[in-house]
PDB file of C-alpha atoms in Angstrom:
ATOM      1  CA  PHE A   1    -173.451-161.248 -29.045  1.00  0.00           C
ATOM      2  CA  CYS A   2    -177.064-161.085 -30.640  1.00  0.00           C
ATOM      3  CA  ALA A   3    -178.500-163.161 -27.609  1.00  0.00           C
ATOM      4  CA  GLU A   4    -176.586-161.078 -25.224  1.00  0.00           C
ATOM      5  CA  ALA A   5    -177.732-157.818 -26.647  1.00  0.00           C
ATOM      6  CA  GLY A   6    -181.631-158.951 -26.564  1.00  0.00           C
ATOM      7  CA  ALA A   7    -182.541-160.583 -29.756  1.00  0.00           C
ATOM      8  CA  GLY A   8    -185.447-162.821 -29.422  1.00  0.00           C
ATOM      9  CA  ALA A   9    -184.688-165.253 -32.069  1.00  0.00           C
ATOM     10  CA  LEU A  10    -181.858-165.900 -34.435  1.00  0.00           C
ATOM     11  CA  GLY A  11    -181.993-167.445 -37.860  1.00  0.00           C
ATOM     12  CA  ALA A  12    -180.031-169.452 -40.241  1.00  0.00           C
ATOM     13  CA  VAL A  13    -180.503-169.398 -44.061  1.00  0.00           C
ATOM     14  CA  PHE A  14    -180.716-172.528 -45.912  1.00  0.00           C
ATOM     15  CA  PHE A  15    -181.056-171.365 -49.562  1.00  0.00           C
ATOM     16  CA  ALA A  16    -178.123-171.813 -51.807  1.00  0.00           C
ATOM     17  CA  LYS A  17    -178.455-168.513 -53.731  1.00  0.00           C
ATOM     18  CA  SER A  18    -178.129-166.525 -50.441  1.00  0.00           C
ATOM     19  CA  PRO A  19    -174.965-164.882 -49.452  1.00  0.00           C
ATOM     20  CA  ARG A  20    -175.897-166.052 -45.835  1.00  0.00           C
ATOM     21  CA  CYS A  21    -176.482-169.780 -46.793  1.00  0.00           C
ATOM     22  CA  VAL A  22    -175.128-172.286 -44.165  1.00  0.00           C
ATOM     23  CA  THR A  23    -175.368-175.743 -43.794  1.00  0.00           C
ATOM     24  CA  PRO A  24    -177.617-177.668 -41.034  1.00  0.00           C
ATOM     25  CA  ARG A  25    -174.400-178.783 -39.391  1.00  0.00           C
ATOM     26  CA  GLN A  26    -172.867-175.240 -39.428  1.00  0.00           C
ATOM     27  CA  ALA A  27    -176.259-173.744 -38.094  1.00  0.00           C
ATOM     28  CA  ARG A  28    -176.352-176.302 -35.026  1.00  0.00           C
ATOM     29  CA  VAL A  29    -172.846-175.302 -34.175  1.00  0.00           C
ATOM     30  CA  LEU A  30    -174.032-171.593 -34.169  1.00  0.00           C
ATOM     31  CA  PHE A  31    -177.010-172.234 -31.951  1.00  0.00           C
ATOM     32  CA  GLU A  32    -175.052-174.409 -29.556  1.00  0.00           C
ATOM     33  CA  GLY A  33    -174.879-172.652 -26.035  1.00  0.00           C
ATOM     34  CA  LEU A  34    -177.727-170.323 -26.649  1.00  0.00           C
ATOM     35  CA  PRO A  35    -180.251-169.487 -23.955  1.00  0.00           C
ATOM     36  CA  GLU A  36    -183.519-171.471 -24.260  1.00  0.00           C
ATOM     37  CA  ARG A  37    -185.594-168.176 -24.377  1.00  0.00           C
ATOM     38  CA  ILE A  38    -183.688-167.651 -28.057  1.00  0.00           C
ATOM     39  CA  ALA A  39    -185.704-169.049 -30.922  1.00  0.00           C
ATOM     40  CA  ARG A  40    -183.610-170.991 -33.344  1.00  0.00           C
ATOM     41  CA  VAL A  41    -185.127-170.222 -37.057  1.00  0.00           C
ATOM     42  CA  GLY A  42    -184.109-171.905 -40.055  1.00  0.00           C
ATOM     43  CA  VAL A  43    -185.202-169.869 -43.375  1.00  0.00           C
ATOM     44  CA  PHE A  44    -186.123-172.360 -46.255  1.00  0.00           C
ATOM     45  CA  VAL A  45    -187.461-171.630 -49.834  1.00  0.00           C
ATOM     46  CA  ASP A  46    -189.749-174.457 -51.316  1.00  0.00           C
ATOM     47  CA  ALA A  47    -187.690-177.215 -49.764  1.00  0.00           C
ATOM     48  CA  PRO A  48    -189.670-180.477 -50.094  1.00  0.00           C
ATOM     49  CA  ALA A  49    -191.192-181.339 -46.775  1.00  0.00           C
ATOM     50  CA  GLY A  50    -189.259-184.473 -46.052  1.00  0.00           C
ATOM     51  CA  GLN A  51    -185.920-182.457 -46.763  1.00  0.00           C
ATOM     52  CA  LEU A  52    -186.901-179.600 -44.768  1.00  0.00           C
ATOM     53  CA  VAL A  53    -187.838-181.728 -41.637  1.00  0.00           C
ATOM     54  CA  ALA A  54    -184.612-183.595 -41.840  1.00  0.00           C
ATOM     55  CA  MET A  55    -182.438-180.356 -42.159  1.00  0.00           C
ATOM     56  CA  ALA A  56    -184.272-178.655 -39.364  1.00  0.00           C
ATOM     57  CA  ARG A  57    -183.647-181.731 -37.170  1.00  0.00           C
ATOM     58  CA  GLU A  58    -179.992-181.739 -37.997  1.00  0.00           C
ATOM     59  CA  ALA A  59    -179.808-177.902 -37.259  1.00  0.00           C
ATOM     60  CA  ALA A  60    -181.592-178.367 -34.052  1.00  0.00           C
ATOM     61  CA  LEU A  61    -184.135-175.808 -34.882  1.00  0.00           C
ATOM     62  CA  ASP A  62    -187.188-175.098 -33.042  1.00  0.00           C
ATOM     63  CA  THR A  63    -188.999-173.018 -35.815  1.00  0.00           C
ATOM     64  CA  VAL A  64    -188.937-172.982 -39.624  1.00  0.00           C
ATOM     65  CA  GLN A  65    -189.672-169.878 -41.817  1.00  0.00           C
ATOM     66  CA  LEU A  66    -191.105-170.647 -45.298  1.00  0.00           C
ATOM     67  CA  HIS A  67    -190.150-168.108 -47.931  1.00  0.00           C
ATOM     68  CA  GLY A  68    -191.407-169.561 -51.080  1.00  0.00           C
ATOM     69  CA  SER A  69    -194.793-171.071 -52.536  1.00  0.00           C
ATOM     70  CA  GLU A  70    -194.832-174.184 -49.892  1.00  0.00           C
ATOM     71  CA  PRO A  71    -198.062-176.027 -49.987  1.00  0.00           C
ATOM     72  CA  PHE A  72    -200.151-176.399 -46.732  1.00  0.00           C
ATOM     73  CA  ALA A  73    -198.834-180.103 -46.639  1.00  0.00           C
ATOM     74  CA  THR A  74    -195.205-178.653 -46.020  1.00  0.00           C
ATOM     75  CA  ILE A  75    -196.481-176.314 -42.914  1.00  0.00           C
ATOM     76  CA  ARG A  76    -198.496-179.561 -41.748  1.00  0.00           C
ATOM     77  CA  ALA A  77    -195.407-181.833 -42.049  1.00  0.00           C
ATOM     78  CA  ALA A  78    -193.235-179.259 -40.290  1.00  0.00           C
ATOM     79  CA  GLN A  79    -195.811-178.914 -37.359  1.00  0.00           C
ATOM     80  CA  GLN A  80    -196.354-182.743 -37.118  1.00  0.00           C
ATOM     81  CA  ALA A  81    -192.567-182.974 -36.800  1.00  0.00           C
ATOM     82  CA  GLY A  82    -192.648-180.662 -33.656  1.00  0.00           C
ATOM     83  CA  PHE A  83    -191.688-177.513 -35.334  1.00  0.00           C
ATOM     84  CA  ARG A  84    -193.072-173.931 -35.164  1.00  0.00           C
ATOM     85  CA  VAL A  85    -193.982-172.383 -38.540  1.00  0.00           C
ATOM     86  CA  ILE A  86    -193.590-168.980 -39.989  1.00  0.00           C
ATOM     87  CA  LYS A  87    -195.154-168.584 -43.380  1.00  0.00           C
ATOM     88  CA  VAL A  88    -193.823-165.276 -45.363  1.00  0.00           C
ATOM     89  CA  LEU A  89    -196.592-163.606 -47.262  1.00  0.00           C
ATOM     90  CA  LYS A  90    -195.407-161.040 -50.031  1.00  0.00           C
ATOM     91  CA  THR A  91    -198.730-159.554 -51.127  1.00  0.00           C
ATOM     92  CA  SER A  92    -200.881-156.606 -49.768  1.00  0.00           C
ATOM     93  CA  GLY A  93    -204.491-155.639 -49.636  1.00  0.00           C
ATOM     94  CA  GLU A  94    -207.350-158.332 -49.777  1.00  0.00           C
ATOM     95  CA  LYS A  95    -205.048-160.806 -51.155  1.00  0.00           C
ATOM     96  CA  MET A  96    -202.715-160.429 -48.248  1.00  0.00           C
ATOM     97  CA  LEU A  97    -205.755-160.732 -45.884  1.00  0.00           C
ATOM     98  CA  ALA A  98    -207.244-163.755 -47.580  1.00  0.00           C
ATOM     99  CA  GLU A  99    -203.972-165.413 -47.453  1.00  0.00           C
ATOM    100  CA  ALA A 100    -203.624-164.910 -43.882  1.00  0.00           C
ATOM    101  CA  ARG A 101    -207.009-166.000 -43.143  1.00  0.00           C
ATOM    102  CA  ALA A 102    -206.317-169.313 -44.686  1.00  0.00           C
ATOM    103  CA  LEU A 103    -203.434-169.993 -42.371  1.00  0.00           C
ATOM    104  CA  PRO A 104    -203.896-171.507 -39.074  1.00  0.00           C
ATOM    105  CA  GLN A 105    -203.638-169.272 -35.849  1.00  0.00           C
ATOM    106  CA  GLU A 106    -200.615-171.173 -34.607  1.00  0.00           C
ATOM    107  CA  VAL A 107    -198.684-170.504 -37.825  1.00  0.00           C
ATOM    108  CA  GLY A 108    -196.633-166.994 -37.363  1.00  0.00           C
ATOM    109  CA  ILE A 109    -196.764-164.567 -40.221  1.00  0.00           C
ATOM    110  CA  LEU A 110    -193.939-162.392 -41.779  1.00  0.00           C
ATOM    111  CA  ILE A 111    -194.907-159.735 -44.243  1.00  0.00           C
ATOM    112  CA  GLU A 112    -192.476-158.360 -46.785  1.00  0.00           C
ATOM    113  CA  CYS A 113    -192.659-156.512 -49.949  1.00  0.00           C
ATOM    114  CA  GLY A 114    -191.679-159.548 -51.970  1.00  0.00           C
ATOM    115  CA  ARG A 115    -189.511-157.456 -54.774  1.00  0.00           C
ATOM    116  CA  GLY A 116    -185.981-158.034 -55.441  1.00  0.00           C
ATOM    117  CA  THR A 117    -184.060-160.776 -57.262  1.00  0.00           C
ATOM    118  CA  LEU A 118    -183.884-163.189 -53.959  1.00  0.00           C
ATOM    119  CA  PRO A 119    -186.491-164.494 -51.647  1.00  0.00           C
ATOM    120  CA  GLY A 120    -186.602-162.301 -48.572  1.00  0.00           C
ATOM    121  CA  GLY A 121    -186.565-158.555 -48.081  1.00  0.00           C
ATOM    122  CA  ASN A 122    -183.540-157.778 -50.140  1.00  0.00           C
ATOM    123  CA  GLY A 123    -182.503-154.951 -48.079  1.00  0.00           C
ATOM    124  CA  ALA A 124    -185.337-152.690 -49.680  1.00  0.00           C
ATOM    125  CA  ALA A 125    -187.491-150.465 -47.738  1.00  0.00           C
ATOM    126  CA  TRP A 126    -191.085-150.266 -48.613  1.00  0.00           C
ATOM    127  CA  ASN A 127    -194.550-148.861 -47.975  1.00  0.00           C
ATOM    128  CA  TRP A 128    -194.679-150.571 -44.550  1.00  0.00           C
ATOM    129  CA  ALA A 129    -198.342-149.021 -44.215  1.00  0.00           C
ATOM    130  CA  ASP A 130    -199.493-151.642 -46.625  1.00  0.00           C
ATOM    131  CA  ALA A 131    -199.321-154.247 -44.043  1.00  0.00           C
ATOM    132  CA  ALA A 132    -201.121-152.412 -41.310  1.00  0.00           C
ATOM    133  CA  PRO A 133    -204.657-153.973 -42.117  1.00  0.00           C
ATOM    134  CA  LEU A 134    -203.462-157.323 -41.133  1.00  0.00           C
ATOM    135  CA  SER A 135    -203.123-156.017 -37.537  1.00  0.00           C
ATOM    136  CA  ASN A 136    -206.712-155.950 -37.242  1.00  0.00           C
ATOM    137  CA  LEU A 137    -206.641-159.599 -37.993  1.00  0.00           C
ATOM    138  CA  ARG A 138    -203.887-161.078 -36.153  1.00  0.00           C
ATOM    139  CA  PRO A 139    -200.277-160.370 -34.833  1.00  0.00           C
ATOM    140  CA  PHE A 140    -197.479-160.378 -37.527  1.00  0.00           C
ATOM    141  CA  ALA A 141    -193.725-159.579 -38.010  1.00  0.00           C
ATOM    142  CA  LEU A 142    -192.380-157.300 -40.617  1.00  0.00           C
ATOM    143  CA  ALA A 143    -189.338-157.350 -42.627  1.00  0.00           C
ATOM    144  CA  GLY A 144    -187.926-155.301 -45.558  1.00  0.00           C
ATOM    145  CA  GLY A 145    -185.184-152.538 -45.363  1.00  0.00           C
ATOM    146  CA  LEU A 146    -185.331-152.279 -41.622  1.00  0.00           C
ATOM    147  CA  THR A 147    -182.696-150.530 -39.742  1.00  0.00           C
ATOM    148  CA  SER A 148    -182.146-148.962 -36.376  1.00  0.00           C
ATOM    149  CA  GLN A 149    -182.862-145.634 -38.067  1.00  0.00           C
ATOM    150  CA  ASN A 150    -186.016-146.615 -39.570  1.00  0.00           C
ATOM    151  CA  LEU A 151    -187.623-149.248 -37.024  1.00  0.00           C
ATOM    152  CA  ARG A 152    -189.551-146.917 -35.108  1.00  0.00           C
ATOM    153  CA  GLU A 153    -191.213-145.533 -38.347  1.00  0.00           C
ATOM    154  CA  ALA A 154    -191.794-149.130 -39.781  1.00  0.00           C
ATOM    155  CA  ALA A 155    -193.296-150.130 -36.387  1.00  0.00           C
ATOM    156  CA  ARG A 156    -195.737-147.201 -36.495  1.00  0.00           C
ATOM    157  CA  LEU A 157    -196.909-147.338 -39.733  1.00  0.00           C
ATOM    158  CA  SER A 158    -197.274-151.221 -39.905  1.00  0.00           C
ATOM    159  CA  HIS A 159    -198.484-151.794 -36.463  1.00  0.00           C
ATOM    160  CA  ALA A 160    -196.356-155.124 -36.651  1.00  0.00           C
ATOM    161  CA  ALA A 161    -195.824-156.934 -33.560  1.00  0.00           C
ATOM    162  CA  ALA A 162    -192.291-158.071 -34.136  1.00  0.00           C
ATOM    163  CA  TRP A 163    -189.295-157.461 -36.761  1.00  0.00           C
ATOM    164  CA  ASP A 164    -187.129-159.595 -38.889  1.00  0.00           C
ATOM    165  CA  VAL A 165    -183.849-157.786 -39.562  1.00  0.00           C
ATOM    166  CA  SER A 166    -180.794-159.238 -41.713  1.00  0.00           C
ATOM    167  CA  SER A 167    -179.132-156.952 -44.274  1.00  0.00           C
ATOM    168  CA  GLY A 168    -180.087-153.642 -42.229  1.00  0.00           C
ATOM    169  CA  VAL A 169    -177.560-154.705 -39.443  1.00  0.00           C
ATOM    170  CA  GLU A 170    -174.673-155.818 -42.104  1.00  0.00           C
ATOM    171  CA  SER A 171    -171.573-153.952 -43.058  1.00  0.00           C
ATOM    172  CA  ALA A 172    -171.416-156.258 -46.174  1.00  0.00           C
ATOM    173  CA  PRO A 173    -173.642-159.043 -47.532  1.00  0.00           C
ATOM    174  CA  GLY A 174    -173.618-161.914 -44.970  1.00  0.00           C
ATOM    175  CA  LEU A 175    -171.351-160.078 -42.420  1.00  0.00           C
ATOM    176  CA  LYS A 176    -173.180-158.583 -39.408  1.00  0.00           C
ATOM    177  CA  ASP A 177    -172.120-155.575 -37.782  1.00  0.00           C
ATOM    178  CA  HIS A 178    -172.095-155.616 -33.827  1.00  0.00           C
ATOM    179  CA  GLU A 179    -172.420-151.794 -33.494  1.00  0.00           C
ATOM    180  CA  ALA A 180    -175.669-151.938 -36.010  1.00  0.00           C
ATOM    181  CA  ILE A 181    -177.197-154.756 -34.176  1.00  0.00           C
ATOM    182  CA  ARG A 182    -176.783-153.264 -30.874  1.00  0.00           C
ATOM    183  CA  ASP A 183    -178.423-149.834 -32.038  1.00  0.00           C
ATOM    184  CA  LEU A 184    -181.411-151.638 -33.615  1.00  0.00           C
ATOM    185  CA  LEU A 185    -181.923-153.664 -30.529  1.00  0.00           C
ATOM    186  CA  GLU A 186    -181.857-150.636 -28.172  1.00  0.00           C
ATOM    187  CA  ASN A 187    -184.314-149.071 -30.417  1.00  0.00           C
ATOM    188  CA  ALA A 188    -186.385-152.176 -30.574  1.00  0.00           C
ATOM    189  CA  GLN A 189    -186.834-152.316 -26.845  1.00  0.00           C
ATOM    190  CA  LYS A 190    -188.310-148.700 -26.809  1.00  0.00           C
ATOM    191  CA  ILE A 191    -190.979-149.414 -29.018  1.00  0.00           C
ATOM    192  CA  GLU A 192    -194.554-150.559 -27.462  1.00  0.00           C
ATOM    193  CA  VAL A 193    -196.146-153.572 -29.050  1.00  0.00           C
ATOM    194  CA  PRO A 194    -199.531-155.187 -28.472  1.00  0.00           C
ATOM    195  CA  GLN A 195    -199.517-157.536 -25.648  1.00  0.00           C
ATOM    196  CA  HIS A 196    -201.695-160.207 -27.293  1.00  0.00           C
ATOM    197  CA  LEU A 197    -198.631-161.491 -29.388  1.00  0.00           C
ATOM    198  CA  ASN A 198    -199.862-164.961 -29.526  1.00  0.00           C
ATOM    199  CA  PHE A 199    -197.412-167.008 -31.701  1.00  0.00           C
ATOM    200  CA  TRP A 200    -194.791-164.306 -31.475  1.00  0.00           C
ATOM    201  CA  LYS A 201    -194.215-164.920 -27.692  1.00  0.00           C
ATOM    202  CA  GLY A 202    -190.437-165.524 -27.661  1.00  0.00           C
ATOM    203  CA  ILE A 203    -190.269-165.081 -31.654  1.00  0.00           C
ATOM    204  CA  TYR A 204    -188.724-161.792 -32.712  1.00  0.00           C
ATOM    205  CA  GLU A 205    -189.959-160.310 -29.691  1.00  0.00           C
ATOM    206  CA  LEU A 206    -187.190-157.959 -29.665  1.00  0.00           C
ATOM    207  CA  CYS A 207    -189.031-155.152 -27.527  1.00  0.00           C
ATOM    208  CA  GLN A 208    -189.895-157.656 -24.604  1.00  0.00           C
ATOM    209  CA  THR A 209    -186.360-159.447 -24.215  1.00  0.00           C
TER     210      THR A 209
END
């Protein structure tokens, strides 16, 4: 349904404390038959590099999204194994910019607020404008409290090139709502984003698909 509605990527969560957690085998089944234009993303939190690569292969992913405090060695191991990497940054101001500059250009960046009890956006809206300075440095994706009702405002304030949405299209934790997904994707397709998307071509590229 998400692919037909226009999503650029679909994600599976491999974090035991999340209500959305699945096994690599379950993720592989979920991703079977998707169009090749859809990125298959796995969300990890401080998984050891070897375990991460093994799980990503079993799930037939093409991209891994790192939500913890993973060292650069984990990023490099995932890249060497053939996976694209998205690194989540949870800061703002100069610290955020410094962390972004330290990442290779081929690593995608996702910005979230970093508050809450679990890694991820925790469904909480935040001051998305705090992420805007990063747009002068490189394209990035935005997460945290995004819904079909506020996506345009979040895009305007943050200057993000792409968006990561989970709880904002759910009727209950882990239960996606088709109508909410459709509404969000329709709104996303109306938002103009920079053409120099670089890493984000095909990743969370909702407005272009």
